[in-house]
Amino acid sequence: MVWVINFAVKIINMPKNEKIFTDNYKIFLDSVDIPILILDKFDLKTVIYSNELIEKTFQIDKSQKNYTDFFLDENLIKHLSYHLFSFPLHQEIEIDERFFILKSTKIYDYIFLFFNDISLIKKNDMIKRRYVDSISHELKTPLTNILLYTEKLQNCLDESSKESLKVIYSNAQVLKKLIDDILVLSKLDSHELLITPSKIKLRAMIVDIMKELMPLADSNNVDIEILVPSDLEFYGDKKLLHRAFKNLIENGIKYNNSGGIVTIKGLLEKNTIAICIDDDGIGIEKKDITCLFNRFFRADEGRTKGNTKDGTGLGLSIVKNVINQHKGIIEVNSEPGKGSKFKIILPTVYS
Ligand code: ADP
């Protein structure tokens, strides 16, 4: 986008009364490889100039001055009418199975609209996702068999072999979790997993999660405390939020010390609900907090040794994705040796 900056600088440095769209500028605009449309800033309708790529990319009637007649595609006109008033504009739009990032900038009396074609990136993403999905599905069946037969062998072996079998079993479980996480993330990315909102009773959901995590909490000697009023209700996708909260509570148990505690609080604030999952465990170093939600990120192995062996590094990216899709936010506060606090704020009604 260096050319845009250069172009803007040239225009800004020009005397105000100089005509912007001299032939030189038109030649310049026609030579760039992004479709550009320039509208009058005041009426937001009159087409001042369109570069050659606009003509090649969209169906237009060049004799028309109003963009609603200039473009012949109803869908494109709808997008423009809907988004033109938001400023600065940065919106993904789909026109005839092609994808564009529509951006705008105001320069003097003009609005410049840039239609950045991202169809190829989208197509490549889809191919990659399908590829990852197929591999993951192919791996799932043999792994399920490994887990099944390992369970069966459990009772036919002597004590020392049982120990080896345990190692095989727990490693196979990590691989299965990794595959499940990859498949969920891939679905979330593709927006295939649409949010299905229904009424959620937060306390009941947290109690269910606690029951599922009790064996882990017992074996790590970590307590779980639930401070959620029983009448706290909101709307969201039950399955996805269950997964997200479970991941956070599970982390609070996994990255904790024996005798530690995980506290879950719920609070209604006007049109939002706040869910806090706090632990007094090993904590997270400042330098790691910014990468926490990156895929496959796991904090320094040395520091968390023994705790991270069954992790995939994908849990928190799923959490973030689920919260984003609910138009919520997630905040983290943590101090090494003192513990971590994860706060989620969600709208009470999903729209
Ligand atoms: P994992 O499967 O490794 O637990 P996550 O995405 O859930 O993956 O977490 C990423 C990393 O963030 C973990 O490996 C761990 O190092 C760190 N982490 C997450 N939650 C906590 C927590 N409550 N306390 C300390 N470290 C944490």
mmCIF file of C-alpha atoms and ligand atoms in Angstrom:
data_model
loop_
_atom_site.group_PDB
_atom_site.id
_atom_site.type_symbol
_atom_site.label_atom_id
_atom_site.label_comp_id
_atom_site.label_asym_id
_atom_site.label_seq_id
_atom_site.Cartn_x
_atom_site.Cartn_y
_atom_site.Cartn_z
ATOM 1 C CA MET A 1 0.000 0.000 0.000
ATOM 2 C CA VAL A 2 3.042 2.290 -0.274
ATOM 3 C CA TRP A 3 1.586 3.855 -3.391
ATOM 4 C CA VAL A 4 -1.554 4.886 -1.497
ATOM 5 C CA ILE A 5 0.572 6.691 1.081
ATOM 6 C CA ASN A 6 2.635 8.358 -1.668
ATOM 7 C CA PHE A 7 -0.519 9.351 -3.453
ATOM 8 C CA ALA A 8 -2.113 10.739 -0.295
ATOM 9 C CA VAL A 9 1.066 12.689 0.525
ATOM 10 C CA LYS A 10 1.091 14.196 -2.967
ATOM 11 C CA ILE A 11 -2.521 15.286 -2.640
ATOM 12 C CA ILE A 12 -2.084 16.649 0.865
ATOM 13 C CA ASN A 13 0.946 18.700 -0.259
ATOM 14 C CA MET A 14 -0.909 20.141 -3.216
ATOM 15 C CA PRO A 15 -2.258 23.706 -3.092
ATOM 16 C CA LYS A 16 -5.934 23.443 -2.143
ATOM 17 C CA ASN A 17 -7.239 25.088 -5.285
ATOM 18 C CA GLU A 18 -5.314 22.795 -7.609
ATOM 19 C CA LYS A 19 -7.489 20.305 -9.420
ATOM 20 C CA ILE A 20 -6.839 16.824 -8.070
ATOM 21 C CA PHE A 21 -7.897 14.718 -11.001
ATOM 22 C CA THR A 22 -5.494 15.922 -13.599
ATOM 23 C CA ASP A 23 -4.589 13.433 -16.323
ATOM 24 C CA ASN A 24 -1.418 12.512 -14.451
ATOM 25 C CA TYR A 25 -3.373 11.370 -11.448
ATOM 26 C CA LYS A 26 -5.803 9.472 -13.629
ATOM 27 C CA ILE A 27 -2.891 7.651 -15.279
ATOM 28 C CA PHE A 28 -1.543 6.909 -11.844
ATOM 29 C CA LEU A 29 -4.898 5.590 -10.532
ATOM 30 C CA ASP A 30 -5.328 3.443 -13.646
ATOM 31 C CA SER A 31 -1.917 1.879 -13.197
ATOM 32 C CA VAL A 32 -2.528 0.523 -9.670
ATOM 33 C CA ASP A 33 -3.736 -3.023 -9.243
ATOM 34 C CA ILE A 34 -6.679 -2.330 -6.926
ATOM 35 C CA PRO A 35 -10.101 -1.243 -8.125
ATOM 36 C CA ILE A 36 -10.627 2.323 -6.864
ATOM 37 C CA LEU A 37 -13.778 4.377 -6.882
ATOM 38 C CA ILE A 38 -13.836 8.037 -5.899
ATOM 39 C CA LEU A 39 -17.051 9.576 -4.624
ATOM 40 C CA ASP A 40 -18.052 13.074 -3.685
ATOM 41 C CA LYS A 41 -17.594 13.387 0.098
ATOM 42 C CA PHE A 42 -20.664 15.592 0.556
ATOM 43 C CA ASP A 43 -23.442 13.689 -1.169
ATOM 44 C CA LEU A 44 -21.745 10.256 -0.872
ATOM 45 C CA LYS A 45 -23.263 9.343 -4.242
ATOM 46 C CA THR A 46 -21.645 11.115 -7.175
ATOM 47 C CA VAL A 47 -18.909 9.140 -8.876
ATOM 48 C CA ILE A 48 -15.957 11.493 -9.413
ATOM 49 C CA TYR A 49 -13.640 8.911 -10.898
ATOM 50 C CA SER A 50 -13.277 5.148 -11.262
ATOM 51 C CA ASN A 51 -10.034 3.539 -12.297
ATOM 52 C CA GLU A 52 -9.720 0.976 -15.093
ATOM 53 C CA LEU A 53 -9.747 -1.959 -12.724
ATOM 54 C CA ILE A 54 -13.220 -0.988 -11.505
ATOM 55 C CA GLU A 55 -14.451 -1.468 -15.088
ATOM 56 C CA LYS A 56 -12.683 -4.816 -15.388
ATOM 57 C CA THR A 57 -13.874 -6.114 -12.024
ATOM 58 C CA PHE A 58 -17.504 -5.007 -11.874
ATOM 59 C CA GLN A 59 -20.290 -4.494 -14.350
ATOM 60 C CA ILE A 60 -20.816 -0.762 -14.710
ATOM 61 C CA ASP A 61 -22.572 1.842 -16.766
ATOM 62 C CA LYS A 62 -19.951 4.565 -17.174
ATOM 63 C CA SER A 63 -22.477 7.119 -18.442
ATOM 64 C CA GLN A 64 -24.118 7.224 -14.982
ATOM 65 C CA LYS A 65 -22.996 9.624 -12.298
ATOM 66 C CA ASN A 66 -24.744 8.204 -9.231
ATOM 67 C CA TYR A 67 -23.077 5.021 -7.925
ATOM 68 C CA THR A 68 -26.476 3.330 -7.538
ATOM 69 C CA ASP A 69 -26.866 3.535 -11.347
ATOM 70 C CA PHE A 70 -23.178 3.334 -12.143
ATOM 71 C CA PHE A 71 -22.891 -0.193 -10.716
ATOM 72 C CA LEU A 72 -25.156 -2.812 -12.212
ATOM 73 C CA ASP A 73 -24.818 -5.390 -9.460
ATOM 74 C CA GLU A 74 -27.632 -5.011 -6.915
ATOM 75 C CA ASN A 75 -25.643 -6.781 -4.255
ATOM 76 C CA LEU A 76 -22.698 -4.394 -4.581
ATOM 77 C CA ILE A 77 -25.005 -1.369 -4.445
ATOM 78 C CA LYS A 78 -26.597 -2.791 -1.290
ATOM 79 C CA HIS A 79 -23.190 -3.259 0.358
ATOM 80 C CA LEU A 80 -22.144 0.276 -0.525
ATOM 81 C CA SER A 81 -25.376 1.862 0.672
ATOM 82 C CA TYR A 82 -25.086 -0.072 3.920
ATOM 83 C CA HIS A 83 -21.412 0.532 4.676
ATOM 84 C CA LEU A 84 -20.628 3.921 3.146
ATOM 85 C CA PHE A 85 -21.609 5.833 6.259
ATOM 86 C CA SER A 86 -19.304 3.954 8.607
ATOM 87 C CA PHE A 87 -15.919 5.574 8.736
ATOM 88 C CA PRO A 88 -13.108 4.493 8.599
ATOM 89 C CA LEU A 89 -14.445 1.616 6.571
ATOM 90 C CA HIS A 90 -12.872 -1.843 6.685
ATOM 91 C CA GLN A 91 -15.416 -4.415 5.639
ATOM 92 C CA GLU A 92 -15.299 -7.804 3.962
ATOM 93 C CA ILE A 93 -17.911 -8.110 1.221
ATOM 94 C CA GLU A 94 -18.898 -10.900 -1.172
ATOM 95 C CA ILE A 95 -19.869 -10.100 -4.755
ATOM 96 C CA ASP A 96 -20.652 -12.935 -7.146
ATOM 97 C CA GLU A 97 -18.567 -15.492 -5.232
ATOM 98 C CA ARG A 98 -15.629 -13.094 -5.078
ATOM 99 C CA PHE A 99 -14.419 -11.589 -1.826
ATOM 100 C CA PHE A 100 -13.163 -8.045 -1.265
ATOM 101 C CA ILE A 101 -11.963 -5.970 1.647
ATOM 102 C CA LEU A 102 -13.671 -2.665 1.139
ATOM 103 C CA LYS A 103 -11.667 0.218 2.629
ATOM 104 C CA SER A 104 -12.214 3.930 2.454
ATOM 105 C CA THR A 105 -10.283 7.084 3.085
ATOM 106 C CA LYS A 106 -11.277 10.762 2.956
ATOM 107 C CA ILE A 107 -8.993 13.122 1.079
ATOM 108 C CA TYR A 108 -10.192 16.729 0.744
ATOM 109 C CA ASP A 109 -13.666 16.620 -0.804
ATOM 110 C CA TYR A 110 -13.426 13.021 -1.894
ATOM 111 C CA ILE A 111 -13.989 9.543 -0.547
ATOM 112 C CA PHE A 112 -11.624 6.964 -1.992
ATOM 113 C CA LEU A 113 -12.987 3.415 -1.965
ATOM 114 C CA PHE A 114 -10.517 0.554 -2.381
ATOM 115 C CA PHE A 115 -11.770 -2.906 -3.316
ATOM 116 C CA ASN A 116 -8.989 -5.251 -2.295
ATOM 117 C CA ASP A 117 -9.644 -8.639 -3.928
ATOM 118 C CA ILE A 118 -8.959 -11.414 -1.388
ATOM 119 C CA SER A 119 -10.732 -14.223 -3.294
ATOM 120 C CA LEU A 120 -7.495 -16.120 -3.894
ATOM 121 C CA ILE A 121 -6.454 -15.935 -0.235
ATOM 122 C CA LYS A 122 -9.915 -17.134 0.767
ATOM 123 C CA LYS A 123 -9.765 -19.988 -1.738
ATOM 124 C CA ASN A 124 -6.324 -21.075 -0.526
ATOM 125 C CA ASP A 125 -7.526 -20.914 3.083
ATOM 126 C CA MET A 126 -10.449 -23.133 2.216
ATOM 127 C CA ILE A 127 -8.204 -25.666 0.450
ATOM 128 C CA LYS A 128 -5.839 -25.707 3.453
ATOM 129 C CA ARG A 129 -8.750 -26.138 5.861
ATOM 130 C CA ARG A 130 -10.194 -29.021 3.852
ATOM 131 C CA TYR A 131 -6.765 -30.647 3.742
ATOM 132 C CA VAL A 132 -6.322 -30.327 7.522
ATOM 133 C CA ASP A 133 -9.884 -31.600 8.067
ATOM 134 C CA SER A 134 -9.322 -34.698 5.910
ATOM 135 C CA ILE A 135 -6.017 -35.561 7.594
ATOM 136 C CA SER A 136 -7.561 -35.092 11.033
ATOM 137 C CA HIS A 137 -10.540 -37.299 10.184
ATOM 138 C CA GLU A 138 -8.223 -39.976 8.744
ATOM 139 C CA LEU A 139 -6.165 -39.971 11.950
ATOM 140 C CA LYS A 140 -9.183 -40.157 14.217
ATOM 141 C CA THR A 141 -10.275 -43.726 13.426
ATOM 142 C CA PRO A 142 -6.919 -45.514 13.999
ATOM 143 C CA LEU A 143 -6.389 -43.462 17.156
ATOM 144 C CA THR A 144 -9.788 -44.395 18.541
ATOM 145 C CA ASN A 145 -8.832 -48.039 17.918
ATOM 146 C CA ILE A 146 -5.502 -47.601 19.714
ATOM 147 C CA LEU A 147 -7.329 -46.173 22.726
ATOM 148 C CA LEU A 148 -9.947 -48.936 22.659
ATOM 149 C CA TYR A 149 -7.437 -51.807 22.445
ATOM 150 C CA THR A 150 -5.174 -50.242 25.067
ATOM 151 C CA GLU A 151 -8.143 -50.182 27.444
ATOM 152 C CA LYS A 152 -8.846 -53.853 26.665
ATOM 153 C CA LEU A 153 -5.217 -54.851 27.323
ATOM 154 C CA GLN A 154 -5.242 -53.189 30.735
ATOM 155 C CA ASN A 155 -6.454 -56.273 32.583
ATOM 156 C CA CYS A 156 -4.251 -58.838 30.822
ATOM 157 C CA LEU A 157 -0.851 -57.420 31.682
ATOM 158 C CA ASP A 158 1.585 -57.586 34.604
ATOM 159 C CA GLU A 159 2.271 -54.456 36.679
ATOM 160 C CA SER A 160 5.368 -53.225 34.784
ATOM 161 C CA SER A 161 3.677 -53.632 31.387
ATOM 162 C CA LYS A 162 0.624 -51.818 32.755
ATOM 163 C CA GLU A 163 2.836 -48.782 33.407
ATOM 164 C CA SER A 164 4.040 -48.795 29.783
ATOM 165 C CA LEU A 165 0.461 -49.177 28.606
ATOM 166 C CA LYS A 166 -0.542 -46.143 30.687
ATOM 167 C CA VAL A 167 2.059 -44.072 28.827
ATOM 168 C CA ILE A 168 0.769 -45.285 25.443
ATOM 169 C CA TYR A 169 -2.806 -44.534 26.531
ATOM 170 C CA SER A 170 -2.147 -41.008 27.799
ATOM 171 C CA ASN A 171 -0.135 -40.127 24.678
ATOM 172 C CA ALA A 172 -2.906 -41.423 22.434
ATOM 173 C CA GLN A 173 -5.359 -39.312 24.441
ATOM 174 C CA VAL A 174 -3.255 -36.177 23.839
ATOM 175 C CA LEU A 175 -3.241 -36.927 20.100
ATOM 176 C CA LYS A 176 -7.014 -37.429 20.112
ATOM 177 C CA LYS A 177 -7.503 -34.106 21.949
ATOM 178 C CA LEU A 178 -5.190 -32.406 19.443
ATOM 179 C CA ILE A 179 -7.223 -33.733 16.507
ATOM 180 C CA ASP A 180 -10.527 -32.734 18.150
ATOM 181 C CA ASP A 181 -9.172 -29.234 18.833
ATOM 182 C CA ILE A 182 -7.887 -28.837 15.253
ATOM 183 C CA LEU A 183 -11.280 -29.874 13.878
ATOM 184 C CA VAL A 184 -13.172 -27.459 16.153
ATOM 185 C CA LEU A 185 -10.835 -24.569 15.289
ATOM 186 C CA SER A 186 -11.140 -25.326 11.602
ATOM 187 C CA LYS A 187 -14.939 -25.251 11.897
ATOM 188 C CA LEU A 188 -14.854 -22.004 13.888
ATOM 189 C CA ASP A 189 -12.541 -20.438 11.269
ATOM 190 C CA SER A 190 -14.777 -21.422 8.392
ATOM 191 C CA HIS A 191 -17.832 -20.046 10.224
ATOM 192 C CA GLU A 192 -19.428 -23.444 9.600
ATOM 193 C CA LEU A 193 -20.078 -23.721 13.320
ATOM 194 C CA LEU A 194 -22.863 -21.228 13.539
ATOM 195 C CA ILE A 195 -23.772 -19.920 16.971
ATOM 196 C CA THR A 196 -27.038 -21.475 18.083
ATOM 197 C CA PRO A 197 -28.167 -19.283 20.971
ATOM 198 C CA SER A 198 -30.339 -20.635 23.749
ATOM 199 C CA LYS A 199 -30.955 -19.709 27.374
ATOM 200 C CA ILE A 200 -28.011 -20.661 29.587
ATOM 201 C CA LYS A 201 -28.221 -21.041 33.343
ATOM 202 C CA LEU A 202 -24.620 -20.266 34.210
ATOM 203 C CA ARG A 203 -24.478 -21.998 37.590
ATOM 204 C CA ALA A 204 -25.925 -25.251 36.201
ATOM 205 C CA MET A 205 -23.419 -25.194 33.341
ATOM 206 C CA ILE A 206 -20.465 -24.624 35.694
ATOM 207 C CA VAL A 207 -21.667 -27.407 38.038
ATOM 208 C CA ASP A 208 -21.804 -29.810 35.053
ATOM 209 C CA ILE A 209 -18.263 -28.818 34.058
ATOM 210 C CA MET A 210 -17.080 -29.255 37.640
ATOM 211 C CA LYS A 211 -18.479 -32.811 37.710
ATOM 212 C CA GLU A 212 -16.587 -33.621 34.496
ATOM 213 C CA LEU A 213 -13.353 -32.186 35.894
ATOM 214 C CA MET A 214 -13.638 -33.667 39.411
ATOM 215 C CA PRO A 215 -11.294 -36.638 38.703
ATOM 216 C CA LEU A 216 -8.587 -34.230 37.443
ATOM 217 C CA ALA A 217 -9.126 -31.846 40.379
ATOM 218 C CA ASP A 218 -8.928 -34.736 42.864
ATOM 219 C CA SER A 219 -5.768 -36.194 41.387
ATOM 220 C CA ASN A 220 -4.107 -32.722 41.398
ATOM 221 C CA ASN A 221 -5.506 -31.966 44.870
ATOM 222 C CA VAL A 222 -7.101 -28.715 43.672
ATOM 223 C CA ASP A 223 -10.408 -27.358 45.033
ATOM 224 C CA ILE A 224 -13.103 -25.778 42.875
ATOM 225 C CA GLU A 225 -15.266 -23.016 44.344
ATOM 226 C CA ILE A 226 -18.388 -21.820 42.514
ATOM 227 C CA LEU A 227 -19.634 -18.324 43.344
ATOM 228 C CA VAL A 228 -22.352 -18.005 40.736
ATOM 229 C CA PRO A 229 -25.914 -16.994 41.705
ATOM 230 C CA SER A 230 -28.406 -19.652 40.621
ATOM 231 C CA ASP A 231 -30.670 -17.123 38.863
ATOM 232 C CA LEU A 232 -27.933 -15.881 36.504
ATOM 233 C CA GLU A 233 -29.135 -16.442 32.933
ATOM 234 C CA PHE A 234 -28.029 -15.282 29.513
ATOM 235 C CA TYR A 235 -28.188 -16.293 25.851
ATOM 236 C CA GLY A 236 -25.385 -18.034 23.979
ATOM 237 C CA ASP A 237 -24.297 -21.244 22.310
ATOM 238 C CA LYS A 238 -24.406 -23.899 25.059
ATOM 239 C CA LYS A 239 -22.008 -26.366 23.466
ATOM 240 C CA LEU A 240 -19.361 -23.809 22.520
ATOM 241 C CA LEU A 241 -19.469 -21.895 25.807
ATOM 242 C CA HIS A 242 -19.365 -25.157 27.780
ATOM 243 C CA ARG A 243 -16.191 -26.014 25.891
ATOM 244 C CA ALA A 244 -14.676 -22.570 26.481
ATOM 245 C CA PHE A 245 -15.432 -22.410 30.240
ATOM 246 C CA LYS A 246 -14.293 -26.017 30.682
ATOM 247 C CA ASN A 247 -10.969 -25.228 29.061
ATOM 248 C CA LEU A 248 -10.370 -22.261 31.373
ATOM 249 C CA ILE A 249 -11.328 -24.192 34.515
ATOM 250 C CA GLU A 250 -9.242 -27.182 33.392
ATOM 251 C CA ASN A 251 -6.237 -24.876 32.920
ATOM 252 C CA GLY A 252 -6.824 -23.445 36.396
ATOM 253 C CA ILE A 253 -6.542 -27.004 37.741
ATOM 254 C CA LYS A 254 -3.663 -28.155 35.491
ATOM 255 C CA TYR A 255 -1.452 -25.129 36.059
ATOM 256 C CA ASN A 256 -1.918 -25.152 39.812
ATOM 257 C CA ASN A 257 -0.128 -26.490 42.862
ATOM 258 C CA SER A 258 -1.316 -29.194 45.208
ATOM 259 C CA GLY A 259 -3.705 -27.577 47.697
ATOM 260 C CA GLY A 260 -4.604 -24.818 45.212
ATOM 261 C CA ILE A 261 -8.063 -23.472 44.407
ATOM 262 C CA VAL A 262 -9.967 -22.430 41.273
ATOM 263 C CA THR A 263 -12.779 -19.929 41.852
ATOM 264 C CA ILE A 264 -15.541 -19.266 39.330
ATOM 265 C CA LYS A 265 -17.567 -16.082 39.774
ATOM 266 C CA GLY A 266 -20.533 -14.835 37.770
ATOM 267 C CA LEU A 267 -21.881 -11.299 37.805
ATOM 268 C CA LEU A 268 -24.671 -9.557 35.938
ATOM 269 C CA GLU A 269 -23.775 -6.014 34.850
ATOM 270 C CA LYS A 270 -26.504 -4.119 32.934
ATOM 271 C CA ASN A 271 -26.590 -5.800 29.497
ATOM 272 C CA THR A 272 -23.527 -7.947 30.046
ATOM 273 C CA ILE A 273 -22.498 -10.889 32.107
ATOM 274 C CA ALA A 274 -19.005 -11.227 33.590
ATOM 275 C CA ILE A 275 -17.525 -14.652 34.259
ATOM 276 C CA CYS A 276 -14.255 -14.750 36.203
ATOM 277 C CA ILE A 277 -12.144 -17.877 36.448
ATOM 278 C CA ASP A 278 -9.357 -17.324 38.972
ATOM 279 C CA ASP A 279 -6.657 -19.673 40.201
ATOM 280 C CA ASP A 280 -3.821 -19.377 42.686
ATOM 281 C CA GLY A 281 -1.519 -21.542 40.602
ATOM 282 C CA ILE A 282 1.837 -21.112 38.883
ATOM 283 C CA GLY A 283 0.819 -17.935 36.989
ATOM 284 C CA ILE A 284 2.004 -16.680 33.606
ATOM 285 C CA GLU A 285 5.037 -14.538 32.867
ATOM 286 C CA LYS A 286 4.372 -11.069 31.443
ATOM 287 C CA LYS A 287 6.187 -11.860 28.179
ATOM 288 C CA ASP A 288 3.883 -14.863 27.599
ATOM 289 C CA ILE A 289 0.584 -13.082 28.159
ATOM 290 C CA THR A 290 0.512 -11.488 24.692
ATOM 291 C CA CYS A 291 1.012 -14.869 22.968
ATOM 292 C CA LEU A 292 -1.364 -16.795 25.211
ATOM 293 C CA PHE A 293 -4.161 -17.001 22.630
ATOM 294 C CA ASN A 294 -1.872 -17.889 19.707
ATOM 295 C CA ARG A 295 -2.310 -21.330 18.237
ATOM 296 C CA PHE A 296 0.037 -23.973 19.663
ATOM 297 C CA PHE A 297 1.432 -21.512 22.197
ATOM 298 C CA ARG A 298 2.602 -23.139 25.426
ATOM 299 C CA ALA A 299 4.563 -21.342 28.098
ATOM 300 C CA ASP A 300 8.156 -22.206 28.833
ATOM 301 C CA GLU A 301 8.340 -26.021 29.267
ATOM 302 C CA GLY A 302 10.966 -25.707 31.982
ATOM 303 C CA ARG A 303 8.782 -23.563 34.243
ATOM 304 C CA THR A 304 5.605 -25.552 33.790
ATOM 305 C CA LYS A 305 7.306 -28.958 33.646
ATOM 306 C CA GLY A 306 5.029 -31.796 34.603
ATOM 307 C CA ASN A 307 1.913 -29.673 34.164
ATOM 308 C CA THR A 308 1.797 -29.178 30.408
ATOM 309 C CA LYS A 309 2.437 -32.722 29.291
ATOM 310 C CA ASP A 310 -1.198 -33.312 28.346
ATOM 311 C CA GLY A 311 -1.825 -29.954 26.657
ATOM 312 C CA THR A 312 -2.156 -29.076 22.982
ATOM 313 C CA GLY A 313 -1.687 -25.304 23.075
ATOM 314 C CA LEU A 314 -4.960 -24.898 21.164
ATOM 315 C CA GLY A 315 -7.407 -24.585 24.058
ATOM 316 C CA LEU A 316 -7.112 -20.837 24.593
ATOM 317 C CA SER A 317 -7.338 -20.058 20.857
ATOM 318 C CA ILE A 318 -10.628 -21.951 20.817
ATOM 319 C CA VAL A 319 -11.772 -19.992 23.904
ATOM 320 C CA LYS A 320 -10.898 -16.656 22.266
ATOM 321 C CA ASN A 321 -12.596 -17.625 19.018
ATOM 322 C CA VAL A 322 -15.801 -18.706 20.814
ATOM 323 C CA ILE A 323 -15.877 -15.494 22.884
ATOM 324 C CA ASN A 324 -15.261 -13.364 19.755
ATOM 325 C CA GLN A 325 -18.101 -15.094 17.951
ATOM 326 C CA HIS A 326 -20.352 -14.190 20.879
ATOM 327 C CA LYS A 327 -19.172 -10.565 20.527
ATOM 328 C CA GLY A 328 -17.618 -10.777 23.960
ATOM 329 C CA ILE A 329 -14.162 -9.993 25.292
ATOM 330 C CA ILE A 330 -11.639 -11.880 27.387
ATOM 331 C CA GLU A 331 -9.048 -10.310 29.703
ATOM 332 C CA VAL A 332 -6.136 -11.948 31.501
ATOM 333 C CA ASN A 333 -4.287 -10.868 34.610
ATOM 334 C CA SER A 334 -1.541 -13.059 35.924
ATOM 335 C CA GLU A 335 1.560 -13.058 38.052
ATOM 336 C CA PRO A 336 4.113 -15.861 38.193
ATOM 337 C CA GLY A 337 3.836 -17.736 41.474
ATOM 338 C CA LYS A 338 0.588 -15.998 42.450
ATOM 339 C CA GLY A 339 -1.985 -17.245 39.948
ATOM 340 C CA SER A 340 -4.092 -16.178 36.978
ATOM 341 C CA LYS A 341 -7.418 -14.409 36.485
ATOM 342 C CA PHE A 342 -9.394 -14.820 33.264
ATOM 343 C CA LYS A 343 -12.389 -12.483 32.896
ATOM 344 C CA ILE A 344 -14.957 -12.956 30.151
ATOM 345 C CA ILE A 345 -17.573 -10.332 29.372
ATOM 346 C CA LEU A 346 -20.494 -11.425 27.203
ATOM 347 C CA PRO A 347 -23.645 -9.669 26.076
ATOM 348 C CA THR A 348 -26.621 -11.226 27.866
ATOM 349 C CA VAL A 349 -28.473 -11.521 24.580
ATOM 350 C CA TYR A 350 -26.709 -12.786 21.472
ATOM 351 C CA SER A 351 -27.671 -10.846 18.341
HETATM 352 P P1 ADP B 1 -2.833 -26.256 26.752
HETATM 353 O O1 ADP B 1 -3.533 -27.374 26.055
HETATM 354 O O2 ADP B 1 -1.334 -26.300 26.611
HETATM 355 O O3 ADP B 1 -3.275 -26.091 28.162
HETATM 356 P P2 ADP B 1 -4.016 -23.687 26.235
HETATM 357 O O4 ADP B 1 -4.190 -22.987 24.943
HETATM 358 O O5 ADP B 1 -5.237 -23.952 27.051
HETATM 359 O O6 ADP B 1 -3.232 -25.009 25.889
HETATM 360 O O7 ADP B 1 -2.983 -22.850 27.102
HETATM 361 C C1 ADP B 1 -1.797 -22.371 26.480
HETATM 362 C C2 ADP B 1 -0.687 -22.202 27.501
HETATM 363 O O8 ADP B 1 -1.003 -21.121 28.371
HETATM 364 C C3 ADP B 1 -0.522 -23.418 28.417
HETATM 365 O O9 ADP B 1 0.330 -24.376 27.832
HETATM 366 C C4 ADP B 1 0.068 -22.769 29.653
HETATM 367 O O10 ADP B 1 1.465 -22.641 29.496
HETATM 368 C C5 ADP B 1 -0.535 -21.384 29.696
HETATM 369 N N1 ADP B 1 -1.716 -21.282 30.582
HETATM 370 C C6 ADP B 1 -3.018 -21.326 30.246
HETATM 371 N N2 ADP B 1 -3.812 -21.180 31.311
HETATM 372 C C7 ADP B 1 -3.014 -21.028 32.375
HETATM 373 C C8 ADP B 1 -3.234 -20.823 33.786
HETATM 374 N N3 ADP B 1 -4.450 -20.745 34.304
HETATM 375 N N4 ADP B 1 -2.136 -20.705 34.568
HETATM 376 C C9 ADP B 1 -0.881 -20.748 34.060
HETATM 377 N N5 ADP B 1 -0.601 -20.951 32.754
HETATM 378 C C10 ADP B 1 -1.651 -21.082 31.925
#
